[in-house]
Coordinates of C-alpha atoms in Angstrom, one line a residue:
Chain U
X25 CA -17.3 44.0 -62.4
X26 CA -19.1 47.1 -63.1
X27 CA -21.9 48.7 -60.5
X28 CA -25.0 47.1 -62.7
X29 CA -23.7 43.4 -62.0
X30 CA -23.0 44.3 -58.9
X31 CA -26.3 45.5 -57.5
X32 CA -28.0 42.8 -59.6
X33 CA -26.1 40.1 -57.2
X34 CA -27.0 42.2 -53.7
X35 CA -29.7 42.5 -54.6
X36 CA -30.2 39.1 -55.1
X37 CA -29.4 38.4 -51.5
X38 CA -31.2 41.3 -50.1
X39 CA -33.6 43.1 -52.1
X40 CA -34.6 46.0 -49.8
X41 CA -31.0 47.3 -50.6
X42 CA -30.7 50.8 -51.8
X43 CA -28.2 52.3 -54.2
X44 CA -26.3 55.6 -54.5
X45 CA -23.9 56.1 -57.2
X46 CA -23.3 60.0 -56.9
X47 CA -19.9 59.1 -55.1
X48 CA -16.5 57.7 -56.8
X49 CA -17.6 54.3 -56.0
X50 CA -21.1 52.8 -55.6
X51 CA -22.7 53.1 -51.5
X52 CA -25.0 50.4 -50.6
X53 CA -27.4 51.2 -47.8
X54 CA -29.0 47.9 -46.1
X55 CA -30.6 48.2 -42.4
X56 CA -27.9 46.9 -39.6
X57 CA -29.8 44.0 -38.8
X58 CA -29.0 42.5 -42.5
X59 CA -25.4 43.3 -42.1
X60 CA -24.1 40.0 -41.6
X61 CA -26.1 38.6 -44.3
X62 CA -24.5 40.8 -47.0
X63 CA -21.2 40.8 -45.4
X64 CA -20.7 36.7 -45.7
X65 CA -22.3 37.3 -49.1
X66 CA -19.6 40.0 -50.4
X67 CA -17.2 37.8 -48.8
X68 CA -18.0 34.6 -50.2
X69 CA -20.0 35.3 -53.3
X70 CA -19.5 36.0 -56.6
X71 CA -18.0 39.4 -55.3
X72 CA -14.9 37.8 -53.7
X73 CA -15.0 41.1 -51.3
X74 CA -11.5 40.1 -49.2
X75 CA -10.1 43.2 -48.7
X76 CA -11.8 45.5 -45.6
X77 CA -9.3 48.3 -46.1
X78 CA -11.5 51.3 -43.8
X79 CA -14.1 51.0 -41.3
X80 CA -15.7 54.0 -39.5
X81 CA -18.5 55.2 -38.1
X82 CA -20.2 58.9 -38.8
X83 CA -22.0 61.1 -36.1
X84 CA -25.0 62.9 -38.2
X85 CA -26.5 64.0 -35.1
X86 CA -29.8 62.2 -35.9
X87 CA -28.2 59.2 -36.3
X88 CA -25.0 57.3 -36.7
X89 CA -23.5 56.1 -40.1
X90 CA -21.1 52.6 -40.2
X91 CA -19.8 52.6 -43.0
X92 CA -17.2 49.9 -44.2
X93 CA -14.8 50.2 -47.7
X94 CA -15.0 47.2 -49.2
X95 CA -12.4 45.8 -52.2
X96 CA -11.5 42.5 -54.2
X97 CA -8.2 42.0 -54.3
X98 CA -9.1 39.9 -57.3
X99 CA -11.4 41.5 -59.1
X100 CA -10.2 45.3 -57.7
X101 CA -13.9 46.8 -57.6
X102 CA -14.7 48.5 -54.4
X103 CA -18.2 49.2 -52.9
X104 CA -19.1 51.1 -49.7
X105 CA -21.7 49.0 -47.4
X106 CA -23.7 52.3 -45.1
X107 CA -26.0 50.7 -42.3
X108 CA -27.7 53.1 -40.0
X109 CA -27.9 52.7 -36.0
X110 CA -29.8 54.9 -33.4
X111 CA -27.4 56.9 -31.4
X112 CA -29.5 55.2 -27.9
X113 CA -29.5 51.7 -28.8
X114 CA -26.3 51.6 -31.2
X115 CA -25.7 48.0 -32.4
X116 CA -24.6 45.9 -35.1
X117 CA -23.7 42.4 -35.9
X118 CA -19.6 42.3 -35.5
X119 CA -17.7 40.8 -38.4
X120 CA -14.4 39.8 -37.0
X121 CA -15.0 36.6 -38.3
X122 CA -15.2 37.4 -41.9
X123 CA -12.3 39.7 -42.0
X124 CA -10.3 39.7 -38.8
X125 CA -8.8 43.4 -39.3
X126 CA -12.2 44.5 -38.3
X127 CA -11.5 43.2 -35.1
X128 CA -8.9 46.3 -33.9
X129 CA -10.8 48.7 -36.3
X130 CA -14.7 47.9 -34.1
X131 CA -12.7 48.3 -30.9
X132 CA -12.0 51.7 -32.0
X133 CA -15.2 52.6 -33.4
X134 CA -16.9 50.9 -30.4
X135 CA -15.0 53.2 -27.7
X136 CA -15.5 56.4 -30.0
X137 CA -18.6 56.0 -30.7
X138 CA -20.3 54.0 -28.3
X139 CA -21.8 51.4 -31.1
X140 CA -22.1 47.9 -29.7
X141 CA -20.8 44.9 -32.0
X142 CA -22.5 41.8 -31.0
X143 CA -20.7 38.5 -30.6
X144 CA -17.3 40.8 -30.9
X145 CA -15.1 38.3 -28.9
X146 CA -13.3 41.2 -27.1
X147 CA -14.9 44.6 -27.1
X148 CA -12.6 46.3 -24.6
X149 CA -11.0 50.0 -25.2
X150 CA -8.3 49.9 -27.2
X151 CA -7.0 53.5 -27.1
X152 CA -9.0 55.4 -24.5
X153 CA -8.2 54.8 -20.5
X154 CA -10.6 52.3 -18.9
X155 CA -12.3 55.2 -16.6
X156 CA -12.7 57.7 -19.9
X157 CA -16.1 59.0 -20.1
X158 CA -18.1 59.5 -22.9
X159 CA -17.7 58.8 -26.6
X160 CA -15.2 61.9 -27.6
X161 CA -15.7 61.6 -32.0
X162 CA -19.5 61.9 -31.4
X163 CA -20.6 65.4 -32.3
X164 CA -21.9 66.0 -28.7
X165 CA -19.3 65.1 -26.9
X166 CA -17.4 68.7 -24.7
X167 CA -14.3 68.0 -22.9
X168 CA -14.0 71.3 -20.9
X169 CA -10.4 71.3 -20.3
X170 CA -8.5 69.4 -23.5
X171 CA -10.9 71.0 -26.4
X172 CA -9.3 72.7 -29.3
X173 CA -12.1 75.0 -30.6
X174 CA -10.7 77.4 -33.7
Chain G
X20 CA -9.1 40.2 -19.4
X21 CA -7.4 42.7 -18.2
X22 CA -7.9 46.6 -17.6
X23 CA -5.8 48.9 -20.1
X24 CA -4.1 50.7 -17.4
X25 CA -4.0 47.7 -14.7
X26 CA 0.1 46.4 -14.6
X27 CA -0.7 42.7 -15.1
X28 CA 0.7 40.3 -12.3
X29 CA 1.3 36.8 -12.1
X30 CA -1.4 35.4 -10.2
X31 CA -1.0 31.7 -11.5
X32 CA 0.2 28.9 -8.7
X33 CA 1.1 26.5 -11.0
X34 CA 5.4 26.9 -10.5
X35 CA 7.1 25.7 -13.9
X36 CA 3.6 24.8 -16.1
X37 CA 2.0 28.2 -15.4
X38 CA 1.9 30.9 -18.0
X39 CA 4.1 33.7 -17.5
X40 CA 2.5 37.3 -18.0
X41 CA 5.1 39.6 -19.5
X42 CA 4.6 43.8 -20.1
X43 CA 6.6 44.8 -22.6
X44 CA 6.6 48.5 -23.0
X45 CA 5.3 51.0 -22.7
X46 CA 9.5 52.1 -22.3
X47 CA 10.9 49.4 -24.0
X48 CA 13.6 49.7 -26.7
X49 CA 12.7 47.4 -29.0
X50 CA 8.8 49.0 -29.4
X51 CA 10.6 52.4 -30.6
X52 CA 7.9 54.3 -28.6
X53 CA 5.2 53.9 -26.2
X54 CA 3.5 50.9 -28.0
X55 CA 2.7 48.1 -24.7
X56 CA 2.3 44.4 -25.3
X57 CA 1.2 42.3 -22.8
X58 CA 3.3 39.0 -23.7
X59 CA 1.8 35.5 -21.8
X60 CA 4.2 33.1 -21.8
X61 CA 4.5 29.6 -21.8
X62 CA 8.1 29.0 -21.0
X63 CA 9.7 30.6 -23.3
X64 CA 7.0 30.2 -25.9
X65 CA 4.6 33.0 -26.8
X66 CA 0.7 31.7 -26.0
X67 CA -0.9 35.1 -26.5
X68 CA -0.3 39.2 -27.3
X69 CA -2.4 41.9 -26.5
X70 CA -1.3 45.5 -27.5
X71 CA -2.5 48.2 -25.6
X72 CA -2.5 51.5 -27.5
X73 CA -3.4 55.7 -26.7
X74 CA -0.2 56.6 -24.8
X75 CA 0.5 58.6 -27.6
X76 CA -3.5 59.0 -28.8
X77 CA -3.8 62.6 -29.3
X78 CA -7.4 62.6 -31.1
X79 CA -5.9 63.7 -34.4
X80 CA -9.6 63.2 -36.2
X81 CA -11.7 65.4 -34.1
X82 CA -8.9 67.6 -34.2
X83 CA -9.4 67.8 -38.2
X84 CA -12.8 68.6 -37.6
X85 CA -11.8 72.6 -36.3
X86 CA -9.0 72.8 -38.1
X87 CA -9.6 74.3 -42.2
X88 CA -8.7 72.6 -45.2
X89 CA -5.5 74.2 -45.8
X90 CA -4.6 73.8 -41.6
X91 CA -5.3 70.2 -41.5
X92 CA -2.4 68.4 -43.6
X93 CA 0.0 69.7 -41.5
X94 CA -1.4 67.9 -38.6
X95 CA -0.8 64.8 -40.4
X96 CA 2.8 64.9 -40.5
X97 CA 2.7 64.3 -37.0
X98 CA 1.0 60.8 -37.7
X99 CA 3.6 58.7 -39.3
X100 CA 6.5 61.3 -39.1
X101 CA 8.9 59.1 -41.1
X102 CA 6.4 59.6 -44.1
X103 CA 5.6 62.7 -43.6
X104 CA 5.9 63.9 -46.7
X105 CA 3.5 61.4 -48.2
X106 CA 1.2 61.6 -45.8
X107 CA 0.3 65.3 -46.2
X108 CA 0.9 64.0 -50.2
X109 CA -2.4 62.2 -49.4
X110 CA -4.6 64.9 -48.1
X111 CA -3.6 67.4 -50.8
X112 CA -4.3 64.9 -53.5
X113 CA -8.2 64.3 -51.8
X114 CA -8.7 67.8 -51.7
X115 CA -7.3 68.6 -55.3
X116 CA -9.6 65.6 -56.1
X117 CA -12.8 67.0 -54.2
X118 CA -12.0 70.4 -55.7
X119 CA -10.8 69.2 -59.6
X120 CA -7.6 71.8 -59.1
X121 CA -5.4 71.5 -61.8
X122 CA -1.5 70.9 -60.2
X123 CA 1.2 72.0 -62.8
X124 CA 3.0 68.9 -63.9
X125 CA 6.3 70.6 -62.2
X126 CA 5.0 70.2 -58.9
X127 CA 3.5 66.3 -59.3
X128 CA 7.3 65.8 -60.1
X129 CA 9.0 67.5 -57.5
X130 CA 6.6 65.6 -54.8
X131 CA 6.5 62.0 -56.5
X132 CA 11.0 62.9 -55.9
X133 CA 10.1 63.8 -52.5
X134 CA 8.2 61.0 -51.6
X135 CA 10.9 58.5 -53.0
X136 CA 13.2 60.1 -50.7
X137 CA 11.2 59.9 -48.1
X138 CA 10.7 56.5 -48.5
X139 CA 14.4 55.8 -48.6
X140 CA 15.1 58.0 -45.7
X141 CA 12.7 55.9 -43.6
X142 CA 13.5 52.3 -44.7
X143 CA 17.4 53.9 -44.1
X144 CA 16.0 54.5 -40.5
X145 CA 14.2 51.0 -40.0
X146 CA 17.3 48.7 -41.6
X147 CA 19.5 50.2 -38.4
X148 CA 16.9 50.2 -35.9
X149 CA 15.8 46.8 -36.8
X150 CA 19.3 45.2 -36.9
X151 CA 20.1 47.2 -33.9
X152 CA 16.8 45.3 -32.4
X153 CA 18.9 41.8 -33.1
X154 CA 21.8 43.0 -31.7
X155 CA 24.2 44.3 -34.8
X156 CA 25.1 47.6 -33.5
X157 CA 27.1 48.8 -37.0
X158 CA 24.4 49.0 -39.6
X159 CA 22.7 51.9 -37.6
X160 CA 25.8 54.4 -38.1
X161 CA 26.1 53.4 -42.1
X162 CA 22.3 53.9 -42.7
X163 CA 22.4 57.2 -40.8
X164 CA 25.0 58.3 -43.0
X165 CA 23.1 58.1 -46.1
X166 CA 19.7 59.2 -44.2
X167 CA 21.6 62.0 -43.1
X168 CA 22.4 63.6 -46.9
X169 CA 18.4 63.2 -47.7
X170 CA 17.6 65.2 -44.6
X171 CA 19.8 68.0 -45.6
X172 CA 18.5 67.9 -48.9
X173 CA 14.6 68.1 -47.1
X174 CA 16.1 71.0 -45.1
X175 CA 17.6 73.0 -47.7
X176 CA 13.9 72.9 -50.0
X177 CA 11.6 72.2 -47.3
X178 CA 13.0 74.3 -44.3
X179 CA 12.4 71.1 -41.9
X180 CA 14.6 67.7 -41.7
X181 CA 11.5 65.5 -40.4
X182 CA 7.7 67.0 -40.2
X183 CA 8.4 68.7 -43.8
X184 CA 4.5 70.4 -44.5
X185 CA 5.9 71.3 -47.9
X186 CA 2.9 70.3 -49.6
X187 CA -0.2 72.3 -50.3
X188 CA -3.1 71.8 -52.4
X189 CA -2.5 72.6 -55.9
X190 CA 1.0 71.8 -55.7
X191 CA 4.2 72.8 -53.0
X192 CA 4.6 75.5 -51.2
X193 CA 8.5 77.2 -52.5
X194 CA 10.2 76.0 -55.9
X195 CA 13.2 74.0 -54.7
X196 CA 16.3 74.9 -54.0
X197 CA 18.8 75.8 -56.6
X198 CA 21.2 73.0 -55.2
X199 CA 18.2 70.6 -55.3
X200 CA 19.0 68.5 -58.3
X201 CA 23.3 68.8 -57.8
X202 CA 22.3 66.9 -54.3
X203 CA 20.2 64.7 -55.2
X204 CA 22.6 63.7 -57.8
X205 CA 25.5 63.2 -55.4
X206 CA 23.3 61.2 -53.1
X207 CA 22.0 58.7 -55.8
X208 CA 26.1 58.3 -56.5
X209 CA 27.2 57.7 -52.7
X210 CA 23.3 55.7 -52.1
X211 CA 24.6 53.3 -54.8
X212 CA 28.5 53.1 -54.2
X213 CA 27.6 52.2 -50.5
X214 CA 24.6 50.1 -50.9
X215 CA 26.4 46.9 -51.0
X216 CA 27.8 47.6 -47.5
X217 CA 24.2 46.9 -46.1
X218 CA 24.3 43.3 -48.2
X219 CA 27.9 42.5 -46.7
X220 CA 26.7 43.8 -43.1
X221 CA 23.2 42.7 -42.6
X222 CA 22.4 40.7 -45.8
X223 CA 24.4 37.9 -46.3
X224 CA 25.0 37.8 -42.2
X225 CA 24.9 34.6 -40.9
X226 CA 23.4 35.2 -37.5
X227 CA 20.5 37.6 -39.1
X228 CA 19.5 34.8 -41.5
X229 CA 19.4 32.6 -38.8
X230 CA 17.5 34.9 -36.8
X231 CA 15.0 35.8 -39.5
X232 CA 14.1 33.2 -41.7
X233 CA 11.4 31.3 -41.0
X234 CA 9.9 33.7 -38.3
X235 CA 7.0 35.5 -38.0
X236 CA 5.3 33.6 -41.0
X237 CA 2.3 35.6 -42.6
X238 CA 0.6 33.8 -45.2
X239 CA -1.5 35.9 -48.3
X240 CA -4.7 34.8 -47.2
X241 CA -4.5 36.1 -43.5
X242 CA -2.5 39.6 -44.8
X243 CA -5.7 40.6 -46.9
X244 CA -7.8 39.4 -43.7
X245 CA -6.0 41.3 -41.3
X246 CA -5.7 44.6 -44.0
X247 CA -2.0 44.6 -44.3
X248 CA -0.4 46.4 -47.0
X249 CA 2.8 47.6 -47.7
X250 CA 5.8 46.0 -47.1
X251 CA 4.7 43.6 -44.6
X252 CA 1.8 42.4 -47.4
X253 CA 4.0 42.4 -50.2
X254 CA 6.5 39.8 -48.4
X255 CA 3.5 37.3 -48.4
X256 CA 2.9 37.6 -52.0
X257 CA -0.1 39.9 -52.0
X258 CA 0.2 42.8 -54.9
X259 CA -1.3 45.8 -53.3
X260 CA 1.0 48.7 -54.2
X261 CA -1.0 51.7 -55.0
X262 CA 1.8 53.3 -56.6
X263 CA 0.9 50.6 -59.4
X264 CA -2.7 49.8 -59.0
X265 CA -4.0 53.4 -58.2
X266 CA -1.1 55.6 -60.2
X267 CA -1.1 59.2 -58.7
X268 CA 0.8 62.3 -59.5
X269 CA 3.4 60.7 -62.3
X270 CA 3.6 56.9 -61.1
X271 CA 2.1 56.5 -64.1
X272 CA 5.1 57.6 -66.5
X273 CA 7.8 56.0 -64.4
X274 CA 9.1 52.8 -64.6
X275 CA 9.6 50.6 -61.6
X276 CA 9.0 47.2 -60.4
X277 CA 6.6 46.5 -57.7
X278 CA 9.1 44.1 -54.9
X279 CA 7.3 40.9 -54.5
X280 CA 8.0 38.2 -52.2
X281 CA 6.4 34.9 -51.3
X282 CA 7.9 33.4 -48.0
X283 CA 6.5 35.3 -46.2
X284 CA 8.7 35.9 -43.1
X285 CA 10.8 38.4 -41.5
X286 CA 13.6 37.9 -43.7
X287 CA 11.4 38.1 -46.6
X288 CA 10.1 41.6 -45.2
X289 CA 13.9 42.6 -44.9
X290 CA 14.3 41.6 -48.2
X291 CA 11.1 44.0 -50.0
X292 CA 12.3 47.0 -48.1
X293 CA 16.0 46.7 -49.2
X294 CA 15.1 46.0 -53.2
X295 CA 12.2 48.6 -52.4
X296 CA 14.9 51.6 -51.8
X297 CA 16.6 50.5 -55.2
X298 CA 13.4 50.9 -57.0
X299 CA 13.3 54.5 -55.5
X300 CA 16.6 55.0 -56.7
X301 CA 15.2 54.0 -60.1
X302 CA 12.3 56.4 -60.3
X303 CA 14.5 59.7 -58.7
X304 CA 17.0 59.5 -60.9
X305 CA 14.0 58.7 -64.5
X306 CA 12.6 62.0 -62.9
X307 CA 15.6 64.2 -61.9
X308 CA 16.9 65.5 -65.1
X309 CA 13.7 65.8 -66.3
X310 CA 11.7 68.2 -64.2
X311 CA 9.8 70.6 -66.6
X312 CA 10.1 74.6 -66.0
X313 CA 6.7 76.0 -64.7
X314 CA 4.6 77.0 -62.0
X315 CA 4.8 75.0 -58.7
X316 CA 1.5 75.9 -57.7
X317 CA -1.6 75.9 -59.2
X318 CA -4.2 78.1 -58.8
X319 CA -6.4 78.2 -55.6
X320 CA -8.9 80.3 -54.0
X321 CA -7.9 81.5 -50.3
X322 CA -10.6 79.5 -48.8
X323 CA -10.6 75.7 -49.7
X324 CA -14.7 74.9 -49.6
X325 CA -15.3 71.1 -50.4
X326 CA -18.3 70.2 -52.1
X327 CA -21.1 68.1 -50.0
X328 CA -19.9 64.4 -50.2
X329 CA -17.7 61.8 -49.5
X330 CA -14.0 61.8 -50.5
X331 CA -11.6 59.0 -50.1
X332 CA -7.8 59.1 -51.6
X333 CA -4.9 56.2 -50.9
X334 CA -1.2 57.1 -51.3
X335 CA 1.5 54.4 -50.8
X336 CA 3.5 55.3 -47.7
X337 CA 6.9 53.7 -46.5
X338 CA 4.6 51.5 -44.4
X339 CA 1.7 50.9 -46.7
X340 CA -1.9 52.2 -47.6
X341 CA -2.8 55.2 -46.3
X342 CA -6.0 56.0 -46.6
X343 CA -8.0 59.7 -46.2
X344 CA -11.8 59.7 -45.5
X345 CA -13.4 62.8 -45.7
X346 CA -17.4 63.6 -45.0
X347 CA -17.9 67.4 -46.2
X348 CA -21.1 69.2 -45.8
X349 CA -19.9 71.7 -48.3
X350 CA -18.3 74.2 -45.6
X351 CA -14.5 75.1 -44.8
X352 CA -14.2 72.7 -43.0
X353 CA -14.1 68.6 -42.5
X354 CA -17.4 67.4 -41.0
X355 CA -16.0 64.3 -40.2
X356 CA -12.0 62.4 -41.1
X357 CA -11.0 59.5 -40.9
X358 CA -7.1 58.2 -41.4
X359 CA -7.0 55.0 -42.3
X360 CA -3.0 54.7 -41.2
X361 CA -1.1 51.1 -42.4
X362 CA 0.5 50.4 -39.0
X363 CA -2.5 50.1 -37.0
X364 CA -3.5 47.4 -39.4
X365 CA -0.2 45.7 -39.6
X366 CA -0.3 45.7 -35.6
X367 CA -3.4 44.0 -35.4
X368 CA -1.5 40.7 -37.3
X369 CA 1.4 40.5 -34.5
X370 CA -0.8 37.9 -32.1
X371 CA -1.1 35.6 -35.3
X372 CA 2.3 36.1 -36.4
X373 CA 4.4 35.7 -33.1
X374 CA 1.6 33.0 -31.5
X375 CA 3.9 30.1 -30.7
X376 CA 7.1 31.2 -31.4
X377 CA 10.0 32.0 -28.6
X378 CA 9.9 34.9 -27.2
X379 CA 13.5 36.4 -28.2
X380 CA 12.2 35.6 -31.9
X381 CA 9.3 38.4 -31.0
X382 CA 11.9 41.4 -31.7
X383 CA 12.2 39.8 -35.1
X384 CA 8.5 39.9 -35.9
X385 CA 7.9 43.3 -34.4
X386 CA 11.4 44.8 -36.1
X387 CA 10.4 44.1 -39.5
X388 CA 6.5 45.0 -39.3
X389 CA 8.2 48.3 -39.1
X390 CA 5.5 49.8 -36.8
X391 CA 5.2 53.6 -35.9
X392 CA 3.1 54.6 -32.8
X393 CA 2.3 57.8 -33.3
X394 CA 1.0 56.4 -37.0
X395 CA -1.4 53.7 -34.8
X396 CA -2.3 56.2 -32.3
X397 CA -3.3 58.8 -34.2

């Protein structure tokens, strides 16, 4: 499917949707609270998205960046989905129930970063001691003892 | 729910109905490293499993972030150090990507060899850890033997036998070794002469048949929902072998079948990986002969600068997809990196797959998912 007929069916579903296509594969950028929405969409649509094969979070200071890789396994077209959250009040609909290997991958964006995935059915830390303090891939985060500064 | 670091008691009064909380790992030999599972029993049935990851966590992403564009692949070997080779493979191919450097077509073939060797060198090392997992104590000495003449032939070239860093952007790092190809050569001879030995041993064994089939069933539907890949996908049926669907380097001018199976379960696993090291044997010895005279290296200023954007590369490792996400702001340096590293993926599946099975059939599952923690730790 190329990136035309693509948009044409997000946007379908969500019209405020903007487009960037300066990458190697087209970024949609949809505001968090919509995320679910277009997630069962690319799921279940026409788009047959099955595949979520990364899922990360970016610190830009300002604000944080999910962003989730997306691919068909049948069709083999890939999109990037970009929702942006407010470092103080970070949170976004969870979507373990769409594609369950999101459910490891949140747990580690969630103790990392600090974003809150609602109706995640066990946000625990998954890698990080239970008494760690702080979210240690924001940009703000010092550790004064382990830090590795070149 | 339990705390991470809390050891996890039995607290039930309920005598032979109760559920049975077991902690496997973080030293148990099976796990082959600190992975911990926290087992609860039912019997001898398996009700729920919960890993508990980090004792290995060493933070390799934020690490990236200081570290320069030709400093940072070597951290990677540390990752998955049984693909080590491919790993750093990945990074140099997102940066010759980000960069359009032109790699001279002698280097793509000396690291698509590499890799292949790699790849045989660590399903050598899971076929004798695994059957040494189900009790068959022989298989480990025979695939060591064989693993042993690829990590002389990674010592002579590379100058390491495991975390190799051979790989730089643009191409490798020395031209090989004059021996290179006469070793190779003799290793493709004794691989294939000896090869049957694993099919008499472990193969056609009774008591590993018995022990494998049928456990740890993983349909294609719930491997594409839990993100495997690799092996582990490609024993449920799922084609997602990015040697094939994303060629790199010169996949594209080799011949080779992509191993497909359909069961499904541990054996079917066992299965992939074994016909997997013959098709590495295939493309090695297409590519061998044939490596054109040349430079090794391309061209490359001294400092690597990205350009502002967003990279992502795949490479097929021994245990599946790994992925490298790079943000760059256009300096020396990563702003942000992400490893997307098959094992963490393929661990998240274990609670489907070993739900309600015994729990000595729980060594099978984990054996052939062929995990590696410092891979899921990062």
């Amino acid at each position: 499917m190329s990136n035309e007929e693509i948009k044409e069916i997000i946007s379908s579903t969500l019209p405020s949707a903007t487009y960037d296509e300066t990458g190697e594969w087209l970024n949609v950028i949809i505001d968090s609270k919509d995320w679910e929405k277009i997630a069962a969409e690319c799921r279940n649509g026409a788009l047959q998205m099955d595949f979520l094969f990364c899922l990360t979070c970016i610190d830009w200071k300002t604000h944080l960046t999910m962003v989730y890789h997306l691919t068909s396994t049948k069709h083999r077209h890939n999109i990037v989905v970009k929702a942006n959250l407010d470092p103080a009040i970070a949170e976004i609909k969870s979507v373990c129930a769409i594609w369950r290997t999101a459910e490891f991958h949140e747990r580690e964006v969630f103790e990392m970063f600090g974003v809150k995935f609602l109706n995640h059915p066990d946000l625990r830390k998954l890698i990080l001691e239970d008494d760690f303090k702080g979210f240690p891939l924001r940009k703000d985060f010092e550790d004064p003892i382990n830090m590795i500064k070149l | 729910m339990y705390n991470q670091t809390e050891i996890i008691k039995d607290t039930t009064d309920l005598g032979p109905e109760g559920e049975l909380v077991i902690n496997m790992g973080p030293q148990h030999p099976a796990t082959h490293g600190v992975l911990h599972l926290v087992v609860t029993l039912n019997g001898e049935t398996i009700k729920k499993i919960e890993p508990h990851l980090g004792y290995i966590h060493r933070s390799i992403e934020k690490m990236c972030e200081s570290l320069t564009y030709r400093q940072f692949i070597y951290v990677t070997s540390r990752m998955d150090y049984l693909s080590s080779h491919i790993n750093n493979l990945g990074c140099a191919l997102l940066i010759e990507k980000g960069m359009q450097i032109e790699v001279p077509e002698r280097a793509k073939y000396i690291r698509v060899i590499l890799s292949e060797l790699t790849r045989i060198a660590s399903h050598e090392l899971w076929l004798g850890a695994m059957a040494m997992d189900l009790g068959a104590f022989t298989p480990f000495f025979y695939t060591f033997r064989e693993r042993e003449m690829i990590t002389e032939i990674m010592e002579e070239t590379c100058g390491a036998r495991l975390t190799m860093n051979y790989i730089v952007p643009g191409g490798v790092m020395y031209d090989i070794h004059p021996n290179f190809q006469k070793k190779v050569k003799a290793f493709i001879k004794q691989f294939k002469e000896k090869v049957t030995e694993f099919e008499d041993l472990v193969t056609n064994n009774v008591i590993f048949q018995s022990r494998t089939k049928g456990i740890g069933i993983l349909s294609a539907e719930d491997a594409i929902s839990f993100g495997c890949t690799g092996p582990v996908a490609r024993a449920s049926g799922v084609r997602c072998d990015i040697r094939k669907l994303y060629p790199y380097d010169v996949y594209d001018k080799v011949e080779f079948d992509e191993v497909i199976e359909t069961a499904g379960d541990s054996f079917a696993r066992y299965i992939v990986r074994v016909k997997e090291m013959n098709q590495s044997i295939r493309i090695i010895e297409q590519l061998i002969d044939s490596i054109p005279e040349g430079d090794f290296v391309g061209k490359t200023k001294n400092v690597l600068k990205l350009p502002k954007g967003e990279f992502y590369t795949r490479v097929e490792t021994a245990r599946g997809e790994f992925g490298v996400f790079i943000v760059s702001e256009g300096g020396t340096n990563p702003y942000r990196i992400k490893f997307r590293s098959p094992g963490f993926s393929n661990l998240s599946a274990l609670n489907h797959m070993a739900a309600g099975s015994k729990i000595g059939d729980l060594m099978a599952t984990m054996g052939t998912l062929d995990l590696v923690i410092p891979d899921i730790d990062r």
